[in-house]
Every structure is written in structure tokens, then in C-alpha cells.
Amino acid sequence: MTETFDIAIVGAGITGCAIARQLARFDLSICVVEAANDIAMGASKANGGLVHAGYDPAPGTVKAQVNARGCELYGTWSQELGFLFCRTGSMVLGFNDEDRAHLEQLRCNGLANGVPELSIVGPDRIHELEPRASADATCALWCPSTGFVDPFEVAIAALENAVANGVTFMRSAPVEAIEVAGLDDGVARFTLATPVGNVRCRYLINAAGNGAADISHMAGAEEFQMVWRQGNIVVLDKEPRTLMPLYPVPTPVSKGVIVTGTVHGNTVITATAAVRESGDTQTYANDVNALLSGARKLVPDLDTRRVVRAFAGGRPVIQGTNDFFIGQSAVVPRLFQAAGIQSPGVASAPAIAERMEHVMRDAGVKLHERADWNPIRRAPDDFDRAPLARKEELIESDPAWGQIVCRCETVPEAEIVAAIRRQPGAVSVEGVKRRCRAGMGRCQSGFCQSRVVAILARELDCDPSEVPLEDTGSWLVEGPLKGVR
Ligand SMILES: Cc1cc2nc3c(=O)[nH]c(=O)nc-3n(C[C@H](O)[C@H](O)[C@H](O)COP(=O)(O)OP(=O)(O)OC[C@H]3O[C@@H](n4cnc5c(N)ncnc54)[C@H](O)[C@@H]3O)c2cc1C
């Protein structure tokens, strides 16, 4: 089977989904081709979710431009797409004169990058802004524009909006080969071969994260190598008050160990940085210890016994550069690269999408806005956060809203069903978790996993043994499930 589109985007991480959403407003047919069985299955599911403000990338780099702009765009994107975004502001804590000099340098970088309202503050202001910040901090860079999101919620919301505007999502479709034809306007230039069918397109966008070098190579474009800059992260149980993101003075390769609240009230300690074998998502005791001790330096009263989860991901870094590669290929016209989107790819995603639109226009791609484009995605009902009156209304409409499946996060059966029926919907236990938080709480799905498997099996009309934990093949169940309806 071969399907033809104007544009194919390879990769449904936050970069590919944001680009799909940006381009969905134009009168073009678009397909997002993803190797895994769901959205946000690469680096986009394993990061700190921080919308960094953009004061640390070196001025003049692509990163610097898209980071500050991305942070700015998050306000509009969160409103239009109905995802949670907390713009709490952040502080980089300094403990001595050397740190203070570094903070001053960061402030100058930030000014050059267009980051608004940066200032250096002293101990009194530090404790006014975040009472739990270390009393040993003598100075801090206060940055009001920093915020945080749930990164997979952003990717899912962007792609849902794109799909509602006519974009096709092809999952479980790893691109294995690319054929490139001549530059004739009337015919498809690229043919992507995947195990579930071929995709032909006039324009190709490479947003394949850690697979970006392979896509570029398959298309005969720029040759580069990806480096898997791995990071461990730990998540702590919910706190009565959400912590403002607190950063240490950065190192040359990373922002160091950051402590931050999340949109759901947990605390996250993020992230280590070590070059490891591609695909390594193991957590390492040394890394976790480094996270815990780094966090205690910033927030001494942090109860690090409250860790509910540790995980790891790999930043997609292009070997030999610390910058993003966003532009038309210099070798293969009509191939557009959004490669090397290492940190801060989450913070930059809306601006990467905007930049991709400009790059394509400059390359002569005709982008005509559709009259029926709808930028709004209504957020699905979140039972736990809903006011009492809405909870009662939902239960009245369907008693399954009153059947709590995940007790830690108060997720009822109807919310799980909605997560599966959304477009594109969940097809795995983790896909349900990313959409509605069932299994995300302190018991980490100990109580609800078998119920979620049963609901998925019922909704997808398959046997529980065919329901994966995550990607296809990660089966959970061998025999009949006991005691689940
Ligand atoms: C530990 C850690 C912490 C981080 N913290 C932050 C943070 O707090 N703030 C921030 O801004 N950034 C952070 N980042 C960076 C951020 O996660 C990445 O920049 C971002 O997720 C990259 O998104 P992407 O869509 O480009 O790549 P990915 O999310 O990796 O998506 C690429 C997609 O392409 C698919 N793909 C690959 N090859 C193929 C193929 N051949 N065919 C089809 N599909 C293919 C993959 O399956 C994948 O789904 C962090 C990263 C890590 C690892």
C-alpha cells in the first residue's frame, strides 16, 4: 500500500508534533510517520518538562533563538491546545563570588537572547520567592519567564490538534529506506518505505530525534552521527506546595541538577548528563545519588525518601556541535532537517515549529492558510482536577466516571476510555498513563495496571495478552486476568 502526501514528517516526538500542528493550518496534506506505536516515545517522554527561559544557550546559536521564543510562545500554545503550563519563574542559585560572576554572565547571555526581566537577587528576595531554597545561597539569577509542562501532554495535544485539522498519523511505521526522485514539481520526490506501507511526499521533514542521522543518511543528505547524551531523572511524591524550578550554576555540557515542581504537584530532580550507548534507558545508582545530593544542595529540606520513580532518556545530540540543526538540507532540496534537538527541545518546540514554517517558505514552499483551520483543542475532562459540580455532572452522564480505577491519581474508568478513544488514542498501558495519569501515582500502577489492561483489551477488541505495556512486543499478560471485569 502506498499513500501520497504533500509533506511527511518523520518522528512523533514533541518536535514532529509541534511542526505538524504548525503546518496543519495550511492547505497541504500531511502525514506524521512514527516508528513506535504512540506519540512521544523517544526523548520527549523522558525529560524534566522544564520550559527553560533561554539565558544559557550561546548568543547567536539557533538554540538561543528558538529557546527564548519557544518559552514566550508557550503561553499561547497552552491556551489554544488546552495543556497545563505553569509559568512560575525560576532561580539559578549561587553560593559564592565565583558563582555570582557566572550568574552575571548568564544574565548578559539572557539579555542578548531576548529573555525578559532577568535580575540578580540577594538572600532576602531568594527566600521570599522560594522559601525552601537553600539558606546558604548568597545570590540568584531570578528569571520570571521560566515554566514547566508535562512534555508528553504537549506533544499529544499538538498532534491531536493537527489530526483534528486533517493530518494523518501513521504509527508503528519505522522508516527503513528512502528513495529520492528528481525535482519535478508534479511528482512525489520522496518515497519512504515502512513495514506497514509506503509513504510518498513532495517535502520531507526529519524530526526523528536520535534516529535523525539515519533518516538523513537514507535520503542521501548530510552525514552526521548522533550521540546519546543520557540523563537520569527522579520523581518525588506530591508536595503540599509546588516548588519553583531551582537551578545550580550550569556546567559546560548541562544545566546541572535542577529541582522543580511539576504541573501535577510532584517534585522532579533532573538530570544527569553522560554519553552512553545509544538506546540506554537504564538508571544508574551513581547518577541517582548525584541527583539526590545535588538536589539537597538547592533544597536542603527535600525528603528524598519520597522518590516514586527513576527513569532515563537520551538527548539527541549531533556529534561535534552543541547546536540544533534546523533548515533545508544543503544536499537534498525539499528535505528539511529538525535534527539534534537535544536540550532544550521541549522549551523550544513551538518556536522550532514556527522556524520550520519560515524555512519552508524561504525555500519556496507555497503555504496558503486554510479557511477552516481550528487552532483550538479542548482539553479532555480531568476528573481529579474538576470542580465538584463538574464531577457530579460527569457521573450523572455516565456512571463509569464514578468508577475509580487509579486510586493514587483518582482516574475513573470513563477517563481511561476517553484516553483510548481520543484521536490519536492510547494503545498501551503507558499510553493511557501519559494521557490521563492512571498508574502515574505513588503506587506506580501496582493497584490499577490489571484493570487498565482489561479496559484496553475491551476497547481495542483484543485479548489482554495482546495489550502491551509500552511499544508493540512489551506484553504483560500470559494467561487469563483474575478478578477484573
Ligand atoms: C534526561 C533529559 C532531560 C531533559 N530535560 C529537558 C527539559 O527539562 N526541558 C527541555 O526543554 N528539554 C529537555 N530535554 C530535551 C528534550 O527531551 C528533547 O530535546 C526533545 O524531547 C526532543 O524531541 P524530538 O521530538 O526532537 O525527539 P524524540 O522525542 O526523540 O522524537 C523522535 C521520534 O522519532 C521517531 N523515529 C526515530 N527514527 C525513526 C524512523 N526511522 N522512522 C520513524 N520514526 C522514527 C522516534 O521513535 C521518536 O518518537 C531533556 C532530555 C533528556 C534526555
Coordinates of C-alpha atoms and ligand atoms in Angstrom, one line a residue:
M1 CA 0.0 0.0 0.0
T2 CA 1.3 3.5 -0.9
E3 CA -0.2 6.7 0.3
T4 CA 0.8 10.1 -1.1
F5 CA 1.0 13.4 0.8
D6 CA 2.4 16.8 0.3
I7 CA 4.5 16.6 3.4
A8 CA 5.8 13.7 5.5
I9 CA 7.2 14.4 8.9
V10 CA 9.3 11.5 10.4
G11 CA 9.0 11.3 14.2
A12 CA 6.2 12.0 16.6
G13 CA 8.2 13.4 19.4
I14 CA 7.5 16.9 20.6
T15 CA 9.4 18.4 17.6
G16 CA 7.5 16.5 14.9
C17 CA 4.1 17.0 16.7
A18 CA 4.7 20.7 17.1
I19 CA 5.7 21.0 13.4
A20 CA 2.7 19.0 12.3
R21 CA 0.5 21.4 14.4
Q22 CA 2.1 24.5 12.9
L23 CA 1.8 23.3 9.3
A24 CA -1.8 21.9 9.7
R25 CA -3.1 25.4 9.2
F26 CA -2.0 25.3 5.5
D27 CA -3.8 23.8 2.6
L28 CA -1.5 20.8 2.3
S29 CA -1.8 17.1 3.1
I30 CA 0.5 16.0 5.9
C31 CA 1.5 12.6 7.4
V32 CA 3.4 12.0 10.6
V33 CA 5.3 8.8 10.3
E34 CA 6.4 7.3 13.7
A35 CA 8.4 4.1 14.3
A36 CA 6.8 3.4 17.7
N37 CA 3.1 2.7 18.5
D38 CA 2.4 6.1 20.0
I39 CA 3.3 9.8 20.3
A40 CA 6.3 10.9 22.4
M41 CA 8.0 7.6 22.8
G42 CA 11.6 8.9 22.4
A43 CA 13.4 11.7 24.4
S44 CA 10.0 13.5 24.6
K45 CA 8.7 11.1 27.2
A46 CA 11.8 11.1 29.4
N47 CA 12.8 14.7 30.3
G48 CA 12.3 17.3 33.0
G49 CA 9.5 19.2 31.3
L50 CA 11.1 22.5 32.0
V51 CA 10.4 25.4 29.8
H52 CA 13.8 27.0 30.2
A53 CA 13.8 30.7 29.6
G54 CA 16.8 30.8 27.2
Y55 CA 19.5 32.5 29.1
D56 CA 22.1 29.8 28.8
P57 CA 22.5 28.9 25.1
A58 CA 25.3 30.9 23.5
P59 CA 24.0 34.0 21.8
G60 CA 23.8 33.7 18.0
T61 CA 23.1 30.0 18.1
V62 CA 19.9 28.5 16.7
K63 CA 19.2 27.2 20.1
A64 CA 19.4 30.6 21.7
Q65 CA 16.9 32.0 19.1
V66 CA 14.3 29.2 19.4
N67 CA 14.6 28.7 23.2
A68 CA 13.7 32.2 24.2
R69 CA 10.9 32.4 21.5
G70 CA 9.6 28.9 22.4
C71 CA 9.3 30.0 26.1
E72 CA 7.4 33.0 25.0
L73 CA 5.0 31.0 22.7
Y74 CA 4.1 28.5 25.5
G75 CA 1.5 31.0 26.9
T76 CA -0.5 31.0 23.6
W77 CA 0.1 27.3 22.9
S78 CA -1.1 26.2 26.3
Q79 CA -4.2 28.3 25.9
E80 CA -5.0 27.1 22.4
L81 CA -4.2 23.5 23.0
G82 CA -5.6 23.1 26.5
F83 CA -2.5 21.7 28.2
L84 CA -1.2 22.6 31.6
F85 CA 1.6 25.2 31.8
C86 CA 2.9 26.8 35.0
R87 CA 5.0 29.9 34.4
T88 CA 6.4 30.1 38.0
G89 CA 9.7 31.8 37.2
S90 CA 13.0 30.2 38.3
M91 CA 16.2 30.9 40.1
V92 CA 19.8 29.9 39.5
L93 CA 21.3 29.7 42.9
G94 CA 24.8 31.0 43.6
F95 CA 26.8 30.2 46.8
N96 CA 30.0 32.3 46.4
D97 CA 31.6 35.1 44.4
E98 CA 32.7 32.8 41.6
D99 CA 29.0 31.7 41.2
R100 CA 27.9 35.4 41.2
A101 CA 30.3 36.2 38.3
H102 CA 28.8 33.2 36.5
L103 CA 25.2 34.5 37.1
E104 CA 26.2 37.9 35.8
Q105 CA 27.4 36.1 32.6
L106 CA 24.2 34.2 32.3
R107 CA 22.2 37.4 32.7
C108 CA 24.2 39.0 29.9
N109 CA 23.6 35.9 27.7
G110 CA 19.9 36.1 28.5
L111 CA 19.7 39.8 27.6
A112 CA 21.4 39.0 24.3
N113 CA 19.0 36.2 23.7
G114 CA 15.9 38.3 24.4
V115 CA 15.0 36.8 27.7
P116 CA 12.8 39.3 29.6
E117 CA 13.2 40.7 33.2
L118 CA 16.3 38.9 34.4
S119 CA 17.8 40.2 37.6
I120 CA 20.3 39.1 40.2
V121 CA 18.8 39.0 43.7
G122 CA 20.1 38.5 47.2
P123 CA 19.2 36.2 50.1
D124 CA 16.1 38.0 51.3
R125 CA 14.5 38.0 47.8
I126 CA 15.5 34.4 47.3
H127 CA 13.6 33.3 50.3
E128 CA 10.6 35.5 49.5
L129 CA 10.4 33.9 46.1
E130 CA 11.1 30.3 47.2
P131 CA 11.1 29.8 51.0
R132 CA 12.6 26.3 50.6
A133 CA 15.7 27.4 48.6
S134 CA 18.9 26.8 50.5
A135 CA 19.7 29.4 53.1
D136 CA 23.4 29.1 52.0
A137 CA 22.6 30.7 48.7
T138 CA 24.0 34.2 48.6
C139 CA 22.7 35.3 45.2
A140 CA 20.5 34.1 42.4
L141 CA 19.6 34.8 38.9
W142 CA 15.8 35.4 39.0
C143 CA 14.0 34.7 35.7
P144 CA 10.3 35.2 35.8
S145 CA 9.6 33.7 32.4
T146 CA 10.7 30.1 33.2
G147 CA 7.9 27.5 33.5
F148 CA 7.1 23.8 33.2
V149 CA 4.8 21.5 31.3
D150 CA 4.0 17.8 31.1
P151 CA 6.1 17.2 27.9
F152 CA 4.0 14.3 26.6
E153 CA 0.8 16.3 27.2
V154 CA 2.3 19.0 24.9
A155 CA 3.2 16.5 22.2
I156 CA -0.2 14.7 22.4
A157 CA -2.2 18.0 22.4
A158 CA -0.2 19.3 19.4
L159 CA -0.8 16.1 17.4
E160 CA -4.4 15.8 18.4
N161 CA -5.0 19.4 17.1
A162 CA -3.1 18.6 13.9
V163 CA -5.1 15.4 13.4
A164 CA -8.3 17.3 14.0
N165 CA -7.2 19.6 11.2
G166 CA -6.6 16.7 8.8
V167 CA -3.1 15.5 9.5
T168 CA -2.6 11.7 9.2
F169 CA -0.8 9.8 12.0
M170 CA 0.9 6.6 11.0
R171 CA 2.1 4.6 14.0
S172 CA 4.3 1.5 14.2
A173 CA 5.9 2.7 10.9
P174 CA 9.7 2.8 11.2
V175 CA 11.1 4.4 8.0
E176 CA 13.6 1.8 6.7
A177 CA 14.5 3.2 3.4
I178 CA 14.0 6.4 1.4
E179 CA 14.0 6.8 -2.4
V180 CA 14.6 10.2 -3.8
A181 CA 13.3 11.2 -7.2
G182 CA 14.1 14.2 -9.4
L183 CA 12.9 17.8 -8.7
D184 CA 9.9 17.6 -10.9
D185 CA 7.1 19.6 -9.3
G186 CA 4.3 17.4 -10.4
V187 CA 5.5 14.2 -8.8
A188 CA 6.4 13.0 -5.3
R189 CA 10.1 13.4 -4.6
F190 CA 10.5 11.0 -1.7
T191 CA 9.2 7.5 -1.1
L192 CA 9.5 6.3 2.4
A193 CA 9.4 2.5 2.9
T194 CA 7.9 1.3 6.2
P195 CA 6.7 -2.3 7.2
V196 CA 3.1 -1.0 7.2
G197 CA 3.2 0.6 3.8
N198 CA 5.0 3.3 1.7
V199 CA 4.6 7.0 2.0
R200 CA 5.2 9.3 -1.0
C201 CA 5.6 13.0 -0.4
R202 CA 6.8 16.2 -2.1
Y203 CA 8.5 17.5 1.0
L204 CA 10.2 15.5 3.8
I205 CA 10.8 16.8 7.4
N206 CA 13.3 14.9 9.5
A207 CA 12.3 15.2 13.2
A208 CA 13.5 11.7 14.1
G209 CA 15.3 12.6 17.3
N210 CA 18.0 10.0 17.9
G211 CA 17.1 8.5 14.5
A212 CA 17.7 11.7 12.6
A213 CA 21.2 10.8 11.3
D214 CA 19.8 7.6 9.9
I215 CA 17.0 9.4 8.1
S216 CA 19.4 12.0 6.7
H217 CA 21.7 9.1 5.5
M218 CA 18.8 7.2 3.9
A219 CA 17.9 10.3 1.9
G220 CA 21.5 10.8 0.8
A221 CA 21.6 14.1 2.7
E222 CA 24.1 15.4 5.3
E223 CA 26.1 12.7 7.1
F224 CA 26.3 13.2 10.8
Q225 CA 26.5 11.0 13.9
M226 CA 24.1 11.1 16.9
V227 CA 25.4 11.0 20.4
W228 CA 23.1 9.6 23.1
R229 CA 23.7 12.1 26.0
Q230 CA 21.9 10.1 28.6
G231 CA 20.2 11.7 31.7
N232 CA 18.7 10.1 34.8
I233 CA 15.7 11.8 36.4
V234 CA 13.9 11.0 39.7
V235 CA 10.3 11.9 40.6
L236 CA 9.2 12.5 44.2
D237 CA 5.6 12.2 45.5
K238 CA 3.3 15.2 45.5
E239 CA 4.1 18.1 47.9
P240 CA 1.6 20.4 49.5
R241 CA 3.1 23.3 47.6
T242 CA 4.7 23.2 44.2
L243 CA 8.4 24.1 44.1
M244 CA 9.7 26.8 41.8
P245 CA 12.4 25.5 39.5
L246 CA 15.8 25.9 41.2
Y247 CA 19.0 25.5 39.1
P248 CA 22.6 25.4 40.1
V249 CA 25.2 27.3 38.1
P250 CA 25.5 25.3 34.8
T251 CA 28.4 23.1 33.7
P252 CA 29.8 23.4 30.1
V253 CA 27.6 20.5 28.9
S254 CA 24.5 20.6 31.0
K255 CA 22.3 22.8 33.2
G256 CA 23.3 20.7 36.2
V257 CA 20.9 19.1 38.7
I258 CA 17.7 21.0 38.8
V259 CA 14.8 20.7 41.3
T260 CA 11.4 21.6 40.1
G261 CA 7.7 21.2 40.8
T262 CA 5.5 19.7 38.1
V263 CA 2.1 20.7 36.7
H264 CA 0.6 17.9 38.8
G265 CA 2.3 18.8 42.1
N266 CA 5.1 16.3 42.2
T267 CA 8.8 17.3 42.6
V268 CA 11.3 16.3 39.9
I269 CA 15.1 16.2 40.1
T270 CA 16.6 16.5 36.7
A271 CA 19.0 15.5 35.1
T272 CA 22.4 13.9 34.8
A273 CA 24.4 14.1 31.6
A274 CA 26.7 11.3 30.4
V275 CA 27.5 10.0 26.9
R276 CA 26.2 6.4 26.9
E277 CA 25.4 3.7 24.3
S278 CA 22.5 4.6 22.0
G279 CA 19.2 3.4 23.4
D280 CA 20.4 3.0 27.0
T281 CA 17.5 3.9 29.3
Q282 CA 18.8 2.3 32.4
T283 CA 19.1 4.3 35.6
Y284 CA 22.4 4.2 37.4
A285 CA 23.0 4.3 41.2
N286 CA 25.8 6.8 40.8
D287 CA 23.6 9.1 38.7
V288 CA 20.6 8.8 41.1
N289 CA 22.9 9.6 44.1
A290 CA 24.3 12.6 42.2
L291 CA 20.7 13.8 41.6
L292 CA 19.7 13.4 45.3
S293 CA 22.8 15.1 46.6
G294 CA 22.6 17.9 44.0
A295 CA 19.0 18.5 44.9
R296 CA 19.7 18.6 48.7
K297 CA 22.2 21.4 48.0
L298 CA 19.5 23.5 46.4
V299 CA 16.6 22.4 48.7
P300 CA 18.0 21.1 52.0
D301 CA 14.7 20.0 53.5
L302 CA 13.8 17.9 50.4
D303 CA 12.7 14.5 51.6
T304 CA 14.5 12.3 49.1
R305 CA 12.9 9.2 50.6
R306 CA 9.8 10.2 48.8
V307 CA 11.1 9.1 45.4
V308 CA 8.3 7.2 43.5
R309 CA 10.1 6.7 40.1
A310 CA 13.5 7.0 38.5
F311 CA 13.9 6.9 34.7
A312 CA 16.3 7.9 32.0
G313 CA 16.3 9.2 28.4
G314 CA 18.8 10.2 25.8
R315 CA 19.2 13.7 24.4
P316 CA 19.6 13.6 20.6
V317 CA 22.9 15.4 20.2
I318 CA 24.7 15.8 16.8
Q319 CA 28.4 14.8 17.3
G320 CA 30.7 17.8 17.1
T321 CA 28.1 20.5 17.7
N322 CA 26.1 21.7 20.6
D323 CA 23.5 23.4 18.4
F324 CA 20.2 22.4 16.8
F325 CA 20.2 21.8 13.0
I326 CA 17.0 23.3 11.6
G327 CA 16.9 24.1 7.9
Q328 CA 16.7 22.8 4.4
S329 CA 19.3 20.2 3.6
A330 CA 22.1 21.7 1.6
V331 CA 22.5 18.3 -0.3
V332 CA 18.9 17.2 -0.9
P333 CA 16.5 20.0 -1.7
R334 CA 13.0 19.7 -0.2
L335 CA 14.4 17.7 2.7
F336 CA 14.0 19.8 5.9
Q337 CA 16.0 18.9 9.0
A338 CA 14.9 19.4 12.6
A339 CA 17.8 17.4 13.9
G340 CA 20.0 17.4 17.0
I341 CA 17.1 18.7 19.1
Q342 CA 18.8 18.0 22.4
S343 CA 18.0 20.1 25.5
P344 CA 16.1 22.5 25.5
G345 CA 13.9 20.8 22.8
V346 CA 10.8 20.9 25.0
A347 CA 11.1 24.6 25.7
S348 CA 11.9 25.3 22.1
A349 CA 9.3 23.1 20.4
P350 CA 6.7 25.8 19.4
A351 CA 9.5 28.1 18.1
I352 CA 11.1 25.2 16.2
A353 CA 7.8 24.7 14.5
E354 CA 7.5 28.4 13.7
R355 CA 11.0 28.4 12.4
M356 CA 10.4 25.4 10.2
E357 CA 7.4 27.2 8.6
H358 CA 9.7 30.2 7.8
V359 CA 12.5 27.9 6.5
M360 CA 10.0 26.2 4.2
R361 CA 8.5 29.5 3.0
D362 CA 12.1 30.7 2.2
A363 CA 12.7 27.5 0.3
G364 CA 9.7 28.3 -1.9
V365 CA 7.1 26.0 -0.4
K366 CA 3.7 27.5 -1.1
L367 CA 1.8 27.8 2.3
H368 CA -1.8 29.0 1.9
E369 CA -3.8 29.3 5.1
R370 CA -7.0 27.2 5.2
A371 CA -10.2 28.9 6.0
D372 CA -11.4 26.1 8.2
W373 CA -8.2 25.7 10.3
N374 CA -9.1 25.5 14.0
P375 CA -6.2 26.2 16.5
I376 CA -8.3 25.2 19.5
R377 CA -8.1 21.8 21.1
R378 CA -10.5 21.3 24.0
A379 CA -8.7 19.6 27.0
P380 CA -10.3 16.3 27.9
D381 CA -12.0 16.1 31.3
D382 CA -9.6 15.6 34.1
F383 CA -11.7 14.1 36.9
D384 CA -9.2 14.7 39.7
R385 CA -8.9 18.4 39.0
A386 CA -12.6 19.0 38.1
P387 CA -14.7 21.1 40.4
L388 CA -17.3 19.1 42.4
A389 CA -20.2 20.2 40.3
R390 CA -18.5 19.0 37.1
K391 CA -17.6 15.7 38.8
E392 CA -21.3 15.2 39.6
E393 CA -22.3 16.1 36.1
L394 CA -19.9 13.6 34.6
I395 CA -21.1 10.8 36.9
E396 CA -24.6 11.7 36.0
S397 CA -23.8 11.4 32.3
D398 CA -22.1 8.1 32.7
P399 CA -21.6 6.1 35.9
A400 CA -18.2 5.0 34.7
W401 CA -17.0 8.5 35.7
G402 CA -17.6 7.3 39.3
Q403 CA -15.6 4.1 38.9
I404 CA -12.2 5.0 40.2
V405 CA -9.5 2.8 38.6
C406 CA -6.3 4.6 39.6
R407 CA -6.6 5.5 43.3
C408 CA -3.4 7.5 43.6
E409 CA -4.4 9.9 40.8
T410 CA -8.2 9.5 41.1
V411 CA -8.6 8.4 37.5
P412 CA -12.0 6.9 36.7
E413 CA -12.8 4.2 34.1
A414 CA -14.5 6.7 31.8
E415 CA -11.4 8.9 31.7
I416 CA -9.3 5.9 30.6
V417 CA -11.9 5.0 28.0
A418 CA -11.7 8.6 26.7
A419 CA -7.9 8.4 26.5
I420 CA -8.2 5.3 24.4
R421 CA -10.9 6.8 22.1
R422 CA -9.1 10.1 21.5
Q423 CA -7.6 10.7 18.1
P424 CA -4.8 9.5 18.1
G425 CA -5.7 7.4 21.2
A426 CA -3.8 5.2 23.6
V427 CA -3.0 1.6 22.6
S428 CA -0.8 0.6 25.5
V429 CA -0.8 0.8 29.3
E430 CA 1.8 3.6 29.3
G431 CA -0.1 5.4 26.5
V432 CA -3.1 5.5 28.9
K433 CA -0.8 6.7 31.7
R434 CA 0.7 9.5 29.5
R435 CA -2.8 10.7 28.6
C436 CA -4.7 10.6 31.9
R437 CA -2.1 9.7 34.6
A438 CA -3.6 6.2 35.5
G439 CA -0.6 4.5 37.1
M440 CA 1.5 7.7 37.5
G441 CA 1.0 8.0 41.2
R442 CA 2.8 6.8 44.3
C443 CA 2.0 3.1 43.8
Q444 CA 3.2 3.3 40.2
S445 CA 0.3 1.2 38.9
G446 CA 0.5 -1.6 41.5
F447 CA -3.2 -1.5 42.0
C448 CA -4.6 -0.4 38.6
Q449 CA -2.4 -2.0 36.0
S450 CA -4.5 -5.1 35.5
R451 CA -7.7 -3.0 35.3
V452 CA -6.1 -0.8 32.7
V453 CA -5.1 -3.8 30.7
A454 CA -8.7 -5.2 30.8
I455 CA -10.1 -1.8 29.7
L456 CA -7.7 -1.6 26.8
A457 CA -8.5 -5.1 25.7
R458 CA -12.2 -4.4 25.8
E459 CA -11.9 -1.1 24.0
L460 CA -9.4 -2.3 21.4
D461 CA -11.3 -5.6 21.0
C462 CA -8.3 -7.8 21.6
D463 CA -7.1 -10.3 24.1
P464 CA -5.4 -9.0 27.3
S465 CA -2.3 -10.9 26.2
E466 CA -2.1 -8.6 23.2
V467 CA -2.1 -5.4 25.2
P468 CA 1.5 -4.0 25.5
L469 CA 2.9 -2.1 28.5
E470 CA 4.6 0.3 26.1
D471 CA 5.7 -0.4 22.5
T472 CA 4.5 -3.4 20.5
G473 CA 6.0 -6.6 21.9
S474 CA 6.2 -5.5 25.5
W475 CA 3.4 -7.9 26.5
L476 CA 2.3 -8.1 30.2
V477 CA -0.2 -10.9 30.4
E478 CA 0.3 -14.6 29.6
G479 CA -3.0 -16.2 30.9
P480 CA -6.4 -15.0 31.9
L481 CA -6.6 -12.0 34.2
K482 CA -8.1 -12.8 37.6
G483 CA -10.9 -10.7 39.1
V484 CA -11.1 -7.9 36.5
R485 CA -14.2 -7.0 34.7
Ligands
LIG1 C1 17.1 13.4 30.7 C2 16.6 14.5 29.8 C3 16.1 15.7 30.4 C4 15.7 16.7 29.6 N1 15.1 17.8 30.1 C5 14.6 18.8 29.3 C6 13.9 19.9 29.9 O1 13.6 19.9 31.1 N2 13.5 20.9 29.1 C7 13.7 20.9 27.7 O2 13.4 21.8 27.0 N3 14.3 19.8 27.1 C8 14.7 18.7 27.9 N4 15.3 17.6 27.4 C9 15.4 17.6 25.9 C10 14.1 17.1 25.2 O3 13.6 16.0 25.8 C11 14.4 16.9 23.8 O4 15.0 18.0 23.2 C12 13.1 16.6 23.0 O5 12.3 15.7 23.6 C13 13.5 16.1 21.6 O6 12.3 15.9 20.9 P1 12.3 15.3 19.4 O7 10.9 15.2 19.0 O8 13.2 16.0 18.6 O9 12.9 13.8 19.6 P2 12.2 12.5 20.2 O10 11.2 12.8 21.3 O11 13.2 11.5 20.5 O12 11.3 12.0 19.0 C14 11.8 11.4 17.8 C15 10.8 10.4 17.3 O13 11.3 9.9 16.1 C16 11.0 8.6 16.0 N5 11.9 7.9 15.0 C17 13.2 7.8 15.0 N6 13.6 7.1 14.0 C18 12.6 6.9 13.2 C19 12.4 6.2 11.9 N7 13.4 5.7 11.3 N8 11.1 6.1 11.4 C20 10.1 6.7 12.1 N9 10.2 7.3 13.3 C21 11.4 7.4 13.8 C22 11.2 8.1 17.4 O14 10.6 6.8 17.6 C23 10.7 9.2 18.2 O15 9.4 9.0 18.6 C24 15.7 16.6 28.1 C25 16.2 15.4 27.6 C26 16.6 14.4 28.4 C27 17.1 13.1 27.8

